[in-house]
Tab-separated table of C-alpha atoms in Angstrom:
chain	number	residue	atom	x	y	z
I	4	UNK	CA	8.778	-40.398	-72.862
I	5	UNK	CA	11.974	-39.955	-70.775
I	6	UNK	CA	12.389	-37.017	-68.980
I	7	UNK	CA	15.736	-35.308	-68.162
I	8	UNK	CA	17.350	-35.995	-64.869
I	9	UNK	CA	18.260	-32.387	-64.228
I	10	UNK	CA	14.784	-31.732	-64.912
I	11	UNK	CA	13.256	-34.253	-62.204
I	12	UNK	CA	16.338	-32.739	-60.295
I	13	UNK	CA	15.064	-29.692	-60.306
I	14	UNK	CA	11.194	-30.076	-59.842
I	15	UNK	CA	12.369	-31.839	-56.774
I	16	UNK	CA	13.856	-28.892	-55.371
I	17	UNK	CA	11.612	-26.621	-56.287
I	18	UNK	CA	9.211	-28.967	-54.362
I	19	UNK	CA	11.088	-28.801	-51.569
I	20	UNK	CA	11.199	-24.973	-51.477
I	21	UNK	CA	7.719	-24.519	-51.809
I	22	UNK	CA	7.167	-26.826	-48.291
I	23	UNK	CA	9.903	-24.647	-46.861
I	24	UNK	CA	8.502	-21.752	-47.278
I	25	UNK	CA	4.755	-22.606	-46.730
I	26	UNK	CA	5.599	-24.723	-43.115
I	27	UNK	CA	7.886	-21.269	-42.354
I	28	UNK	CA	4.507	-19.005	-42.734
I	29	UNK	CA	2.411	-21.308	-41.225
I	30	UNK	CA	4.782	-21.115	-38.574
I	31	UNK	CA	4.922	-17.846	-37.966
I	32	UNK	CA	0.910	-17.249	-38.374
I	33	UNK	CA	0.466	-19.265	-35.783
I	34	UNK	CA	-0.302	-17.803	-32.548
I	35	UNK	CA	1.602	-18.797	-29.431
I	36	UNK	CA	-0.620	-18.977	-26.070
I	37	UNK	CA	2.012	-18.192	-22.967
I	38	UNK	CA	0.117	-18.452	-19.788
I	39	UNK	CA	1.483	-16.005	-17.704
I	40	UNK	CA	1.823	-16.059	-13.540
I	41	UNK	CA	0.998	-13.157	-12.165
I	42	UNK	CA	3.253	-12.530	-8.591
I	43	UNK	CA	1.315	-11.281	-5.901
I	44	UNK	CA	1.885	-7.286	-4.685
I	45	UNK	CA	3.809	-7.240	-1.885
I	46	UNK	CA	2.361	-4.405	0.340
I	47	UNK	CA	3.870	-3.567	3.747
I	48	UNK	CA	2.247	-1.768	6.702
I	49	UNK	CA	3.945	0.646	8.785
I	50	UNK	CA	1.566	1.907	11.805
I	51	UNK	CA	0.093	1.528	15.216
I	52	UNK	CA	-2.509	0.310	17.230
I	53	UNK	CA	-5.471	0.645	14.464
I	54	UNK	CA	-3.428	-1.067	12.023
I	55	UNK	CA	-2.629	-4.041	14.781
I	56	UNK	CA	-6.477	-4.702	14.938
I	57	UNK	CA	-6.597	-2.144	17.495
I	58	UNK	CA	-10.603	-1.768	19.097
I	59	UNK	CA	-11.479	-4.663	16.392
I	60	UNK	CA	-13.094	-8.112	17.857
I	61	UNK	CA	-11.909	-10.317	17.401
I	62	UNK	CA	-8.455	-8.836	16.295
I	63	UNK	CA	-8.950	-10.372	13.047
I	64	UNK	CA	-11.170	-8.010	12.104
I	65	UNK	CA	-9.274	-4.836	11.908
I	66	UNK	CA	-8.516	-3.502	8.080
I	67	UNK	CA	-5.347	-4.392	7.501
I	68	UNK	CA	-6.938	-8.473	8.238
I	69	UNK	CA	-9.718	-7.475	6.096
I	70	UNK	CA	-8.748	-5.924	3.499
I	71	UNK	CA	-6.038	-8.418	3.089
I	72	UNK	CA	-8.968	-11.044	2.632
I	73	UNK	CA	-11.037	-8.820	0.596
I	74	UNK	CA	-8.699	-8.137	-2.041
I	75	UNK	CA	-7.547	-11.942	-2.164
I	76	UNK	CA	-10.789	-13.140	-1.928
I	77	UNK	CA	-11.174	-15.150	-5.410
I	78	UNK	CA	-6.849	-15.085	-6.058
I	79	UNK	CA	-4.043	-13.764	-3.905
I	80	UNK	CA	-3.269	-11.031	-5.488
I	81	UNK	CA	-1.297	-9.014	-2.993
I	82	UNK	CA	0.904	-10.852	0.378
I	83	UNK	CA	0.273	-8.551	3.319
I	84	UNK	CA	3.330	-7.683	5.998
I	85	UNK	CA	2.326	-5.892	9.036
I	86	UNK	CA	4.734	-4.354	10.689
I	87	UNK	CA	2.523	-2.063	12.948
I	88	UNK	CA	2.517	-1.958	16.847
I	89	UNK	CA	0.349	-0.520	19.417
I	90	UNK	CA	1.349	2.809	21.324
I	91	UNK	CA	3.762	3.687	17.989
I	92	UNK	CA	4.413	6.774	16.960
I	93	UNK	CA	5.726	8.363	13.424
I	94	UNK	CA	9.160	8.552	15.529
I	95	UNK	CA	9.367	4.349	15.560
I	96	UNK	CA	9.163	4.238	11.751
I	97	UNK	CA	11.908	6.485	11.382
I	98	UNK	CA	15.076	5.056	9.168
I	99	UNK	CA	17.886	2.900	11.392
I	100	UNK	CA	20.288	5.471	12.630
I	101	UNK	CA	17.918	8.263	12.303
I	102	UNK	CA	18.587	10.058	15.961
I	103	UNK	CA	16.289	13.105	17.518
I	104	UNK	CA	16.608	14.336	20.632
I	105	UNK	CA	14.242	13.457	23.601
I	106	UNK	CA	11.891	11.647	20.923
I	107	UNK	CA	11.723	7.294	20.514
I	108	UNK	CA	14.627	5.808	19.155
I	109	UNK	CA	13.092	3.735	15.309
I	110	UNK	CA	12.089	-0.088	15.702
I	111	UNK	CA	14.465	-1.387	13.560
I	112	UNK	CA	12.298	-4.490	13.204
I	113	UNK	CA	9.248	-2.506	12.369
I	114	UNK	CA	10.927	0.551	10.692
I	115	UNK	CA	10.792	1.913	7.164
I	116	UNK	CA	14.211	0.245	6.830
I	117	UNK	CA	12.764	-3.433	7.341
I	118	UNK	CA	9.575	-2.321	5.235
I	119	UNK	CA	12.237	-1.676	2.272
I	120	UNK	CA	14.304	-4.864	2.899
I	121	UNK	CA	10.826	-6.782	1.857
I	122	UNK	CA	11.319	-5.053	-1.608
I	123	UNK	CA	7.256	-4.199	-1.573
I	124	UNK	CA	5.403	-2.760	-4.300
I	125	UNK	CA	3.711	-0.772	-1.530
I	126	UNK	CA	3.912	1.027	1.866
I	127	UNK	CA	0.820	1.779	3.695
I	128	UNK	CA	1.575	4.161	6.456
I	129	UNK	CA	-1.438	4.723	9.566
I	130	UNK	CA	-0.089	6.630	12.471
I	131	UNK	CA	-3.639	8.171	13.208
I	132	UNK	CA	-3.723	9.829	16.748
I	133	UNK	CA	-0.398	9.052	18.645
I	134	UNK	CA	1.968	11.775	17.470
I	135	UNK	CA	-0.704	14.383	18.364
I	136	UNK	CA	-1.209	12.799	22.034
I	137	UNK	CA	2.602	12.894	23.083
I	138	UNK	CA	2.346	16.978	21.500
I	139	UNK	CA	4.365	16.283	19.287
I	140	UNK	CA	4.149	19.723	16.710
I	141	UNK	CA	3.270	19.961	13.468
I	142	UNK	CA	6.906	20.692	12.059
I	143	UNK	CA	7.721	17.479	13.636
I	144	UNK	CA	5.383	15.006	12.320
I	145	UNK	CA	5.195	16.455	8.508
I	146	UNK	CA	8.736	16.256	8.862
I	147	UNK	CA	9.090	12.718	9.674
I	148	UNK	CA	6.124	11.971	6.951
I	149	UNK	CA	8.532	13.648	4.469
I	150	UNK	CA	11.769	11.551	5.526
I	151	UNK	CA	9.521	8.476	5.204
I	152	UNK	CA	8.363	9.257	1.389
I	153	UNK	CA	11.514	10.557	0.396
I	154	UNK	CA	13.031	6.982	0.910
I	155	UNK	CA	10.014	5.384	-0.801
I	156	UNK	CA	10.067	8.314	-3.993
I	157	UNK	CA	13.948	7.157	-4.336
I	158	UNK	CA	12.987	3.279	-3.767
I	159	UNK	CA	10.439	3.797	-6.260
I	160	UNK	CA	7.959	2.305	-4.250
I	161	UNK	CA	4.221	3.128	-4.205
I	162	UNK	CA	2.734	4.266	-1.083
I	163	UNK	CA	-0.650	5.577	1.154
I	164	UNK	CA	-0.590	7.985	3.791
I	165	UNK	CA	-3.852	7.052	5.559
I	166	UNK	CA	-5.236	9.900	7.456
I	167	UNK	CA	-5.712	11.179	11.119
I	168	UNK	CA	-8.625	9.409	13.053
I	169	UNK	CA	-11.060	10.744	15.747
I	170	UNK	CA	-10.458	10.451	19.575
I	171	UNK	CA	-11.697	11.448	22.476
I	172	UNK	CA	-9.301	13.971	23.514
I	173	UNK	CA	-10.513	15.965	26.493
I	174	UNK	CA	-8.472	19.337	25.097
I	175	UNK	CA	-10.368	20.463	22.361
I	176	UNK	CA	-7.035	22.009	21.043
I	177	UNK	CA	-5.692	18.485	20.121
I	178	UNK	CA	-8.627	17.666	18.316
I	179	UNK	CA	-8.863	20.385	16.273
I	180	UNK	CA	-5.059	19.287	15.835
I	181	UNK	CA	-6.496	15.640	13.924
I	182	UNK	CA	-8.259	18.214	11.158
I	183	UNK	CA	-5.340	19.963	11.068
I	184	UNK	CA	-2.618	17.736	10.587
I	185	UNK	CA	-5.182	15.910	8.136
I	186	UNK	CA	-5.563	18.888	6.181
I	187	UNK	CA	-1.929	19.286	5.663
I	188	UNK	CA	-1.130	15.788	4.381
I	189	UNK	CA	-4.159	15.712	1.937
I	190	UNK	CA	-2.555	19.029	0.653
I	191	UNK	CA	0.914	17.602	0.225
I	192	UNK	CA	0.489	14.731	-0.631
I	193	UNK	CA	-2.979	14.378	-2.602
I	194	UNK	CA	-2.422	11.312	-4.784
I	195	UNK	CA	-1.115	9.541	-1.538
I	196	UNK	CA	-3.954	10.217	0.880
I	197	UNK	CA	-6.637	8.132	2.314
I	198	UNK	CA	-8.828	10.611	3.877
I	199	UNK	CA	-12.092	8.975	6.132
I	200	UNK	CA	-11.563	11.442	9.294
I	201	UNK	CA	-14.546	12.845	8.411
I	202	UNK	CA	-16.501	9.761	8.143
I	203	UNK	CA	-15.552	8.814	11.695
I	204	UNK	CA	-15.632	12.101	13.337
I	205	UNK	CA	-18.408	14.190	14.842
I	206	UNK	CA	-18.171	17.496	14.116
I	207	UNK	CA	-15.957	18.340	16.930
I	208	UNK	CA	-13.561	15.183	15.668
I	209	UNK	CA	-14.468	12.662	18.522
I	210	UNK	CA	-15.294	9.589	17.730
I	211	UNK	CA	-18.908	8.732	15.891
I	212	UNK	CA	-20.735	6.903	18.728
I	213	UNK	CA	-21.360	4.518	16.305
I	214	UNK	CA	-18.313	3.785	15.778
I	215	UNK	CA	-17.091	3.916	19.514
I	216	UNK	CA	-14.510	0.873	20.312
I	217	UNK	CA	-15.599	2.308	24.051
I	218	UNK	CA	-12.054	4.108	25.106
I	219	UNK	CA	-12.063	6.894	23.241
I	220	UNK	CA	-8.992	5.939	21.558
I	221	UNK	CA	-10.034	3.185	19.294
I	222	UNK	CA	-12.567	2.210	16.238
I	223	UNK	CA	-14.895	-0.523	16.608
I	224	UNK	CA	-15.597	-3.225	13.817
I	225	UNK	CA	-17.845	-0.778	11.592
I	226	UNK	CA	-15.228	2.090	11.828
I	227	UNK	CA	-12.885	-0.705	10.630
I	228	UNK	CA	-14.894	-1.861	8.146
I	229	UNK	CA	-15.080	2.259	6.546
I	230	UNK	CA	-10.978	2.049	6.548
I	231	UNK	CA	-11.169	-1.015	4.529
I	232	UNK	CA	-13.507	0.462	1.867
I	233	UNK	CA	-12.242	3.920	1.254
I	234	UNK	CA	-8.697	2.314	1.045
I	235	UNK	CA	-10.048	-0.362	-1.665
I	236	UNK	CA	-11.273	2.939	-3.307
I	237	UNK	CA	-7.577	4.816	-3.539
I	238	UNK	CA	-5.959	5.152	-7.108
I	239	UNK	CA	-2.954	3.843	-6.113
I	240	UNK	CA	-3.999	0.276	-4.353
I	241	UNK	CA	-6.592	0.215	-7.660
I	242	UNK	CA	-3.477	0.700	-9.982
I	243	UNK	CA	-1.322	-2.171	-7.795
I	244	UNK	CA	-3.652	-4.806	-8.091
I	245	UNK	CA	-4.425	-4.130	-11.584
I	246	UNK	CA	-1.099	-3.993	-12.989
């Protein structure tokens, strides 16, 4: 039996539609695996001579070293920038151009200016003791805290303000000054702090003997090693690194 030619003609097409249609779903059921790269948090450190490795040995074992290798142990998950420098006050950190009378002049390499030319995902900020040994007041230093997070609230950056640390003043005044000042920034800025000055302190806010460095200024290894883990605790690093 012959068949028509416009009716092969059209099976044919009708053929062809049907593979269209079915290689088009099949298609678009079909999952596609990207394998996405994620970059590492850039986090910068603003601070002094705890932050350098200050009363760690060897150096390399002050926080900033160690938590650097603790949070990158099994990927890199955040690059580290360490801008701080012994004997620095909050006065060094200050923007370039910022100007105050009889106080330091800002680092411009280790200011919050460089910090923001890095374009980090976070500023850590440790200025523990120093502001309170050159008597500088309170006004002063919570105003310099709140120029520095200003610029980082309008850069949109993340940040910690890590708090006061024990020493061995011999005026019992500037002491009670470290609970103080500590106090203060918890209350204004609670989502920001990293409060351990009571796990350092003796109840007069000297330094734990155990964790003694042995000039009264500094933390040894173990009162490093207590930064480290109550910073690996804070909301905001948590949130960073698990973005």
């Amino acid at each position: 039996m012959n068949i028509p030619y416009f009716c092969i003609k059209n099976s044919t097409r009708s053929l062809l539609l049907f593979l269209i249609i079915c290689t088009a779903a099949c298609k678009k059921s079909s999952p596609i695996n990207f394998h996405i790269i994620k970059k590492p948090a850039t986090i910068v450190v603003l601070g002094s001579s705890t932050a350098a490795g200050g009363g760690a040995n060897p150096r390399d074992s002050g926080w900033v070293f160690r938590l650097q290798s603790t949070i990158n142990k099994t990927e890199q998950k955040a690059r580290f920038i360490n801008l701080a420098v012994e004997g620095y006050t909050l006065y060094k950190a200050m923007p370039t151009g910022y100007h105050h009378d009889d106080r330091p002049l800002p680092d411009t390499a280790r200011n919050i200016t460089k910090a923001l030319s890095y374009l980090p995902d976070m500023v850590m900020i440790n200025f523990p003791s120093n502001d309170i040994a050159a008597n500088y007041t309170d006004e002063e230093i919570l105003n310099n805290y709140a120029k520095l997070t200003h610029m980082l609230d309008s850069a949109k950056v993340a940040y910690i303000i890590f708090s006061t640390q024990p020493r061995d003043f011999q005026d019992s005044s500037q002491r009670t000054r470290l609970k103080i000042i500590n106090d203060k920034i918890d209350y204004l800025y609670p989502l920001h702090a990293n409060d351990y000055l009571n796990a350092l302190s003796t109840p007069t806010w000297s330094i734990k003997p155990i964790y003694e460095a042995g000039d009264g200024i500094h933390i040894n290894n173990s009162g490093h090693e207590v930064i480290v883990n109550k910073t690996l605790q804070q909301p905001l690093l948590i949130q960073l690194l698990n973005r």
